[in-house]
Backbone as JSON, one array per atom type, in Angstrom:
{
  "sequence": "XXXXXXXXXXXXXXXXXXXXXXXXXXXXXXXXXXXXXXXXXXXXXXXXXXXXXXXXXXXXXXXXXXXXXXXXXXXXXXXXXXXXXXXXXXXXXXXXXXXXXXXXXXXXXXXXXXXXXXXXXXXXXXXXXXXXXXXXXXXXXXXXXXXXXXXXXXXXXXXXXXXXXXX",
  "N": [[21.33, 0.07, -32.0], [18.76, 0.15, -29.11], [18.64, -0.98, -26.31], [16.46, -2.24, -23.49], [16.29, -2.72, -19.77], [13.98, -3.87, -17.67], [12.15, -2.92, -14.71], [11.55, -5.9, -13.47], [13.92, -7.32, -14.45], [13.88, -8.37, -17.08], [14.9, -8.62, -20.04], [14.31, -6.52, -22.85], [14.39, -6.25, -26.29], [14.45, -3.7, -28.93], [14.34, -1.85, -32.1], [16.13, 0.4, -33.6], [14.43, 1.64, -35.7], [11.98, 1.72, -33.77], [12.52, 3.44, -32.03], [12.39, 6.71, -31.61], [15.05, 9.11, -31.26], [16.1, 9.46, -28.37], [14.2, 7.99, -26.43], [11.59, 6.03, -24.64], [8.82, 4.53, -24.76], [5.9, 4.41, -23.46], [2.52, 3.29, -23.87], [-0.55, 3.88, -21.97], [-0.01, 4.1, -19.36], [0.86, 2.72, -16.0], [0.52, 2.14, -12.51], [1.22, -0.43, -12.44], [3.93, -0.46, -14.1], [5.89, 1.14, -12.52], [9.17, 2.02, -11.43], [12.39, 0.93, -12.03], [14.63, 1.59, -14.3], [16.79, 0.57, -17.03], [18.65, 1.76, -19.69], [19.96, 0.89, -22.63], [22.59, 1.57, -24.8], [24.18, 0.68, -27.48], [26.43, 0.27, -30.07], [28.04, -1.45, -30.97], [30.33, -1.43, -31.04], [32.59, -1.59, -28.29], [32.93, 0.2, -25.09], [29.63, -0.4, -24.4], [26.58, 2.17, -23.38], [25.28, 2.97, -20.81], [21.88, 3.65, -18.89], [20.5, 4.41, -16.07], [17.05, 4.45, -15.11], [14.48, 6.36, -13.25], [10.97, 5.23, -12.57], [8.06, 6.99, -12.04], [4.85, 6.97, -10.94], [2.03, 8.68, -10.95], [-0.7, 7.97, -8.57], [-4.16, 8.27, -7.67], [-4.68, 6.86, -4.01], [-5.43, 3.49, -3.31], [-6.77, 1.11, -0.85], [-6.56, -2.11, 0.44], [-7.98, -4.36, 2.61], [-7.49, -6.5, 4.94], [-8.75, -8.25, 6.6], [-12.04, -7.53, 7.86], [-13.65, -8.53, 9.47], [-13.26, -8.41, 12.84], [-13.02, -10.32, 15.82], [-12.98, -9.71, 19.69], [-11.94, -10.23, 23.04], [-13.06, -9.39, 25.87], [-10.99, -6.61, 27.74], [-8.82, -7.53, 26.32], [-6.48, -7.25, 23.56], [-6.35, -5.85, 20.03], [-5.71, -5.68, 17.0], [-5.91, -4.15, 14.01], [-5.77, -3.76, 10.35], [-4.61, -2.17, 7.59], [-3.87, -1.73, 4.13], [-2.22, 0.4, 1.59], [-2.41, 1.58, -1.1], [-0.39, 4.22, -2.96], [0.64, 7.29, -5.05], [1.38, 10.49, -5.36], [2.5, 10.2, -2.14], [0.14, 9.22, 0.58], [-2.11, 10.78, 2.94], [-2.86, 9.15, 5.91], [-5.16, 8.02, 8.12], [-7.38, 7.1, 10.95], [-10.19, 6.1, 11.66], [-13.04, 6.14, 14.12], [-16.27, 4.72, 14.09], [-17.43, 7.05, 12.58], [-16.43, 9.22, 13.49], [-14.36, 11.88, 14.94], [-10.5, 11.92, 13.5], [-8.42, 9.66, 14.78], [-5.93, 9.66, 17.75], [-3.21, 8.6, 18.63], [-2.64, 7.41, 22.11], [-3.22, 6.38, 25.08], [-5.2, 4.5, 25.06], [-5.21, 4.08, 22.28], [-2.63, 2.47, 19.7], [-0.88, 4.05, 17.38], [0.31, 3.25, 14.13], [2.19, 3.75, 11.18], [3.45, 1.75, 8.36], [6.05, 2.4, 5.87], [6.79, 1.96, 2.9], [7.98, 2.62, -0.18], [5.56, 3.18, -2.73], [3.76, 2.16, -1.48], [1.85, 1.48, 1.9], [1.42, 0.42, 5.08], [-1.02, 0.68, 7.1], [-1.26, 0.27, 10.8], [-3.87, -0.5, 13.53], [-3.47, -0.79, 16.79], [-5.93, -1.39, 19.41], [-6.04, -1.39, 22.81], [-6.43, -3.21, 25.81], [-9.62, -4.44, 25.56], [-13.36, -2.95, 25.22], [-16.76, -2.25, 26.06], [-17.24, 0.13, 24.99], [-15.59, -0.02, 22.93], [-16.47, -1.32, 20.78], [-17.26, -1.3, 18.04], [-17.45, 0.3, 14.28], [-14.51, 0.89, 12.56], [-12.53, 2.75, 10.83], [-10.22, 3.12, 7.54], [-8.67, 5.77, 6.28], [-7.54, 7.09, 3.26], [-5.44, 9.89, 1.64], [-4.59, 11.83, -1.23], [-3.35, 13.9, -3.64], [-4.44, 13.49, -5.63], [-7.1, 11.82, -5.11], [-8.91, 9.66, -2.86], [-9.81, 7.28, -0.14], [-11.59, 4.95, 1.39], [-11.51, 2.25, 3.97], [-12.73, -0.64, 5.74], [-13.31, -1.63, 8.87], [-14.91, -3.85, 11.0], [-15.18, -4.39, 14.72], [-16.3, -6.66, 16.92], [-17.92, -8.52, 19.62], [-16.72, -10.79, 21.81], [-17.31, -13.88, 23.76], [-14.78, -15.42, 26.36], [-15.68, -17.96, 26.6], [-16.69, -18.56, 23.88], [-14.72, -17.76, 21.97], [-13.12, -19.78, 23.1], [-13.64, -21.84, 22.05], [-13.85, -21.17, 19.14], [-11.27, -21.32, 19.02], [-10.28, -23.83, 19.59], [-11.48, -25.25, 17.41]],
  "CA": [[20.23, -0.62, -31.34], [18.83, 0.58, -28.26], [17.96, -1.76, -25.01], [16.62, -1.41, -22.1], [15.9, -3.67, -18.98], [12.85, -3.46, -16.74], [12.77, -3.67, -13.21], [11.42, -7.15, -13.59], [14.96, -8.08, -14.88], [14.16, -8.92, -18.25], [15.72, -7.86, -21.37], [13.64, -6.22, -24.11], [15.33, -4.96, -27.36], [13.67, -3.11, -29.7], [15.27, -1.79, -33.37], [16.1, 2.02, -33.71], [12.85, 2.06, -36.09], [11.21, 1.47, -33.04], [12.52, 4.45, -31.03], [12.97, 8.17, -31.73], [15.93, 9.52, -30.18], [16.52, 8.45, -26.63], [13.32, 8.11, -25.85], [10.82, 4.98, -24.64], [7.46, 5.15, -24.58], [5.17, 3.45, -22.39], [1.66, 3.46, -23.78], [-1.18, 3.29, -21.14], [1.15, 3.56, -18.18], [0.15, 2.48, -14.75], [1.53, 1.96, -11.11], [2.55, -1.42, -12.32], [5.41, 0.49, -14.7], [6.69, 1.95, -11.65], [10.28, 1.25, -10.83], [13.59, 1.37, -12.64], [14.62, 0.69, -16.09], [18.1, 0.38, -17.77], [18.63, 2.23, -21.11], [21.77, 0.45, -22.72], [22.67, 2.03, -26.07], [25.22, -0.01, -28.34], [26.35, 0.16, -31.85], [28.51, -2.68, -31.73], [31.49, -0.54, -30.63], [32.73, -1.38, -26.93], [32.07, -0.08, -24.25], [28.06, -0.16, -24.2], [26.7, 2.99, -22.56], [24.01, 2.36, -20.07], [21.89, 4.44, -17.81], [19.35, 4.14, -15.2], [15.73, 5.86, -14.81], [13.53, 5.74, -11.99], [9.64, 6.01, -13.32], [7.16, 6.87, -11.0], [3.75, 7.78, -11.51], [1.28, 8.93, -9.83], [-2.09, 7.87, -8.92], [-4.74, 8.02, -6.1], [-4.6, 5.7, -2.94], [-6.07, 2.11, -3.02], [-7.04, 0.38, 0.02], [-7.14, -3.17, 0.96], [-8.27, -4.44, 4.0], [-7.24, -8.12, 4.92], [-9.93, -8.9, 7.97], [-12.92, -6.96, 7.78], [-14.36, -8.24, 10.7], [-12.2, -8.81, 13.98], [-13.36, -10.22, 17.14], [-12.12, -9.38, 20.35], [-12.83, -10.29, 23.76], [-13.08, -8.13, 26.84], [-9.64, -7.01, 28.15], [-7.92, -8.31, 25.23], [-5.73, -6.22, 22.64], [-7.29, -6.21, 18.78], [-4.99, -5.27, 15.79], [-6.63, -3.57, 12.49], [-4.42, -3.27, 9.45], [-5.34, -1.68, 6.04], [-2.87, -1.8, 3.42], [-2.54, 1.06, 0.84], [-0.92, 2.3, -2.22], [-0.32, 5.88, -3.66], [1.83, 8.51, -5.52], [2.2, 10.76, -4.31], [2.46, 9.27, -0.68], [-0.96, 9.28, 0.61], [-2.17, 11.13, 4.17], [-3.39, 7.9, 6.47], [-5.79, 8.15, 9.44], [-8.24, 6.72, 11.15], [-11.91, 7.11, 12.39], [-14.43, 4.77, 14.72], [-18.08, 5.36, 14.36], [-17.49, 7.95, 11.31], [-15.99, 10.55, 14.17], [-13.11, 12.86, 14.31], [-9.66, 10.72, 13.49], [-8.34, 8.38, 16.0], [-4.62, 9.5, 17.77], [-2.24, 7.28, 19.61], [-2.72, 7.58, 23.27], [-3.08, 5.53, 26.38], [-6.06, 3.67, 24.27], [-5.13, 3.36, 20.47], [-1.47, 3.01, 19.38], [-1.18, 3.92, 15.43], [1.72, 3.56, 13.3], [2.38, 3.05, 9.59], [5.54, 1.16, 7.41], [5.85, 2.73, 4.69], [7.9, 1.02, 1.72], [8.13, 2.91, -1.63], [4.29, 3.7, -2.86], [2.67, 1.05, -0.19], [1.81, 1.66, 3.22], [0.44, -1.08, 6.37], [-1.48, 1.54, 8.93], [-1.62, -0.49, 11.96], [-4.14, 0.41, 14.93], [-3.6, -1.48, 17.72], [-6.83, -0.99, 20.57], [-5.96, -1.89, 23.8], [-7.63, -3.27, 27.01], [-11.0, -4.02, 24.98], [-14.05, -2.39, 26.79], [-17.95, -2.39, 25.3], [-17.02, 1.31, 24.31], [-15.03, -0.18, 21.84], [-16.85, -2.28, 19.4], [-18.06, -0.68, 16.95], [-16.39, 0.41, 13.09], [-13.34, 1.68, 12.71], [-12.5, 3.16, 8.86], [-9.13, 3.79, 7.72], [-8.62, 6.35, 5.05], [-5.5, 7.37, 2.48], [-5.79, 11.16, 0.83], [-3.87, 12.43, -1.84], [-4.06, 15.28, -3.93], [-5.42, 12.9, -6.85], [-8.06, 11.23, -4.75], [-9.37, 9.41, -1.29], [-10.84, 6.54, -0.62], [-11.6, 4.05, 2.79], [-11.57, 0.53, 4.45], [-13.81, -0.16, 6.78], [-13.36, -2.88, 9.64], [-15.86, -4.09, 11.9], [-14.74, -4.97, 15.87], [-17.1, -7.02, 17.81], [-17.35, -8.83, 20.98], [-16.67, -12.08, 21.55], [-17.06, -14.18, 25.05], [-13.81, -16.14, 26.36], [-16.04, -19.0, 26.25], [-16.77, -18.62, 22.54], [-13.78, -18.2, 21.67], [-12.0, -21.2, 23.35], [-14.53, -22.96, 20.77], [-13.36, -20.63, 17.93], [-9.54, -21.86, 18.57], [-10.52, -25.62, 19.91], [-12.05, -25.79, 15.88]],
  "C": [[20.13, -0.13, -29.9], [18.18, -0.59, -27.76], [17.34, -1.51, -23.78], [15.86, -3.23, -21.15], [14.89, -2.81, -17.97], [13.27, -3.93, -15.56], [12.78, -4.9, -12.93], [12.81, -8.19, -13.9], [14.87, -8.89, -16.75], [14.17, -8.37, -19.03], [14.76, -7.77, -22.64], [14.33, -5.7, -25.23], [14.1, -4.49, -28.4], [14.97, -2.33, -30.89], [14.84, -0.07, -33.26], [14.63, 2.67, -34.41], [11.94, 2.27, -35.22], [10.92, 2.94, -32.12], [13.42, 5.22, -31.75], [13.88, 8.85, -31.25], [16.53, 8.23, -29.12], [15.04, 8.44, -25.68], [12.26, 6.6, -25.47], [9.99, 5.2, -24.22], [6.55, 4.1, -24.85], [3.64, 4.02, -22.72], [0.44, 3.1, -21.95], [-0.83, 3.09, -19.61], [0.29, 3.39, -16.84], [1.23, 2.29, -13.83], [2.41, 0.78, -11.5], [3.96, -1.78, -13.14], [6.11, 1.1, -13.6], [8.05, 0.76, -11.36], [11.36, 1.93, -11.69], [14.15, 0.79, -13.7], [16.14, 1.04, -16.35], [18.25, 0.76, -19.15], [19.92, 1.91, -21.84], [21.71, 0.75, -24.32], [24.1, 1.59, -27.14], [25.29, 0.28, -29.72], [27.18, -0.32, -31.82], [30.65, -2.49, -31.39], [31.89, -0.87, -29.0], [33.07, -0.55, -26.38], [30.6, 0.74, -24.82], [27.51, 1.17, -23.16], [25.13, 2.96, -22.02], [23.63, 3.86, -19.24], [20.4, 4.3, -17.28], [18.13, 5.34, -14.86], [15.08, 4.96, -13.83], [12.27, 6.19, -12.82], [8.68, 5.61, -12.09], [5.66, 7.53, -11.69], [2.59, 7.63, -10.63], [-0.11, 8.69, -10.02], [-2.76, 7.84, -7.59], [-4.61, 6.54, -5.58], [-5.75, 4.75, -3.11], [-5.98, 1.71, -1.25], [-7.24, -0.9, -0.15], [-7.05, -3.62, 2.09], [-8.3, -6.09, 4.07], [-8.14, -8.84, 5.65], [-10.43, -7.56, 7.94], [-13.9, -6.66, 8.58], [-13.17, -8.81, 11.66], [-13.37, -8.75, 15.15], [-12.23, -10.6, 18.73], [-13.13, -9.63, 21.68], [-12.61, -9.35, 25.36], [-11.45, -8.1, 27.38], [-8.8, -7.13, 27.26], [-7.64, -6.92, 24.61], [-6.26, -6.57, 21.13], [-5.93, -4.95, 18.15], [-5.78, -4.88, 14.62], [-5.32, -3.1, 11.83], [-5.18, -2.77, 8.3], [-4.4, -1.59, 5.39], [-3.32, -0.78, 2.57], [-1.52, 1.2, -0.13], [-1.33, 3.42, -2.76], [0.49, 6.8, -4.0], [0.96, 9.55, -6.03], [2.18, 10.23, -2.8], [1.62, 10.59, -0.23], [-0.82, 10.01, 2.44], [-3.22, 9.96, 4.74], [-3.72, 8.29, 7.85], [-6.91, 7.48, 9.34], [-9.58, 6.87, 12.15], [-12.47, 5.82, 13.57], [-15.52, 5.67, 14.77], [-18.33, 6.65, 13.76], [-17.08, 9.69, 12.74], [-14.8, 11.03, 13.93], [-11.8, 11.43, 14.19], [-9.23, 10.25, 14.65], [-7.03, 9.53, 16.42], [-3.9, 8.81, 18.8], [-2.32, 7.73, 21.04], [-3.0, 6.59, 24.44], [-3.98, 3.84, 25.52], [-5.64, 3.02, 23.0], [-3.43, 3.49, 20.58], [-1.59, 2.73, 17.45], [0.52, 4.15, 15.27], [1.41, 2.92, 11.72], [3.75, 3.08, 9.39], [5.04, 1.43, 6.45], [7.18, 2.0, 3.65], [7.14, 1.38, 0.3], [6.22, 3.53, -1.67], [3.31, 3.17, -1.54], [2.73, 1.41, 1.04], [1.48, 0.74, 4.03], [0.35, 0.66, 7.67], [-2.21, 0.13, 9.44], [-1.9, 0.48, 13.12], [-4.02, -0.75, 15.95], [-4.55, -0.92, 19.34], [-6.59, -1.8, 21.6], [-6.77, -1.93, 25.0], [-9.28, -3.09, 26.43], [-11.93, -3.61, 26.54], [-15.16, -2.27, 25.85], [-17.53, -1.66, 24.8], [-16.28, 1.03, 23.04], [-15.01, -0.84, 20.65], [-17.59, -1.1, 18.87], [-17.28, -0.42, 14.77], [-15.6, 1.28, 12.48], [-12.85, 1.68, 11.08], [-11.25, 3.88, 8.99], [-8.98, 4.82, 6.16], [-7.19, 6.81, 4.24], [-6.13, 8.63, 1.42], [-4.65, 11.3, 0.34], [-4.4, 13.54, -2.5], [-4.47, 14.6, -5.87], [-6.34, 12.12, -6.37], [-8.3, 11.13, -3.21], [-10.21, 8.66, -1.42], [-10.56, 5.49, 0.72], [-11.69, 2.78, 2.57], [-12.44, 1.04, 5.78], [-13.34, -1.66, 7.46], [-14.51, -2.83, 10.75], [-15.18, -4.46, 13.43], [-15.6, -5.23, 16.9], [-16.31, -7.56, 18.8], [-17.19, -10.28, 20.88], [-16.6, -12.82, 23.32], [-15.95, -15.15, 25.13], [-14.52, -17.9, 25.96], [-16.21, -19.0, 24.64], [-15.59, -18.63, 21.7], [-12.54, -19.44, 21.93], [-12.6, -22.06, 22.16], [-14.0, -22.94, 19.14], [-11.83, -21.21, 17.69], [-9.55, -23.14, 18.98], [-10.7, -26.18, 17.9], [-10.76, -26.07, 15.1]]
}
């Protein structure tokens, strides 16, 4: 009888009829098969002989974008995040006003955490200034796709906002 455990932690068995060899086979597979599986092969005989696979698979980058619109008021510092996923690990940059990409400098600071397929690009725009409302699009390229978020960054007056955080 062969076993195996999913990354999920739970124990599937299945009967040798089931499986050819040493083999398991994952109709339909998707990102949310990714991870690590446990192949434990018994016949009843101790010791059980186990062994671990990593399965990865690859697919173009998703985007989601958590705040879509952000307001910000003069002076002030404004955060944009976009979350992504992709395998192979995706190339992440960003635009305002569909121009060349953004890079970290006195004005913008960019960074991304990356963890396993997922990414968080964070731009942080500092010292708002009119020049800086407008919409800022983050993108994720691989070499199976490409595909954007888009955030909006208006203005907002201190008075309006004391109202916005009084609510």
């Amino acid at each position: 009888m062969f076993a195996y455990l999913t990354k999920f932690g739970s124990l599937k068995s299945c009967s040798a009829e089931e499986f050819e060899g040493e083999q398991l086979t994952i109709n339909k597979v998707s990102r949310l098969h990714m991870g690590a599986y446990l192949c434990i092969a018994t016949n009843g005989v101790q010791p059980s002989v186990s062994h671990r696979i990593i399965l990865n698979v690859h697919f173009p980058p998703m985007i989601w974008v958590p705040n879509q619109l952000i307001a910000a008021s003069m002076g002030s510092d404004a955060v944009l995040i976009c979350n992504t996923e992709s395998s192979p690990k995706s190339i992440n940059y960003w635009t305002k006003d569909d121009e060349d990409a953004l890079i970290s400098n006195d004005k913008y600071e960019i960074h991304t955490v990356e963890r396993l397929y997922r990414a968080q690009m964070i731009l942080k725009i500092k010292d708002i200034s009119p020049n800086d409302f407008g919409t800022f699009k983050c993108y994720a390229r691989n070499s199976l796709g490409s595909t954007e978020g888009s955030i909006k960054l208006y203005g907002i007056t201190p008075f309006l906002l004391s109202i916005i955080l009084f609510l």
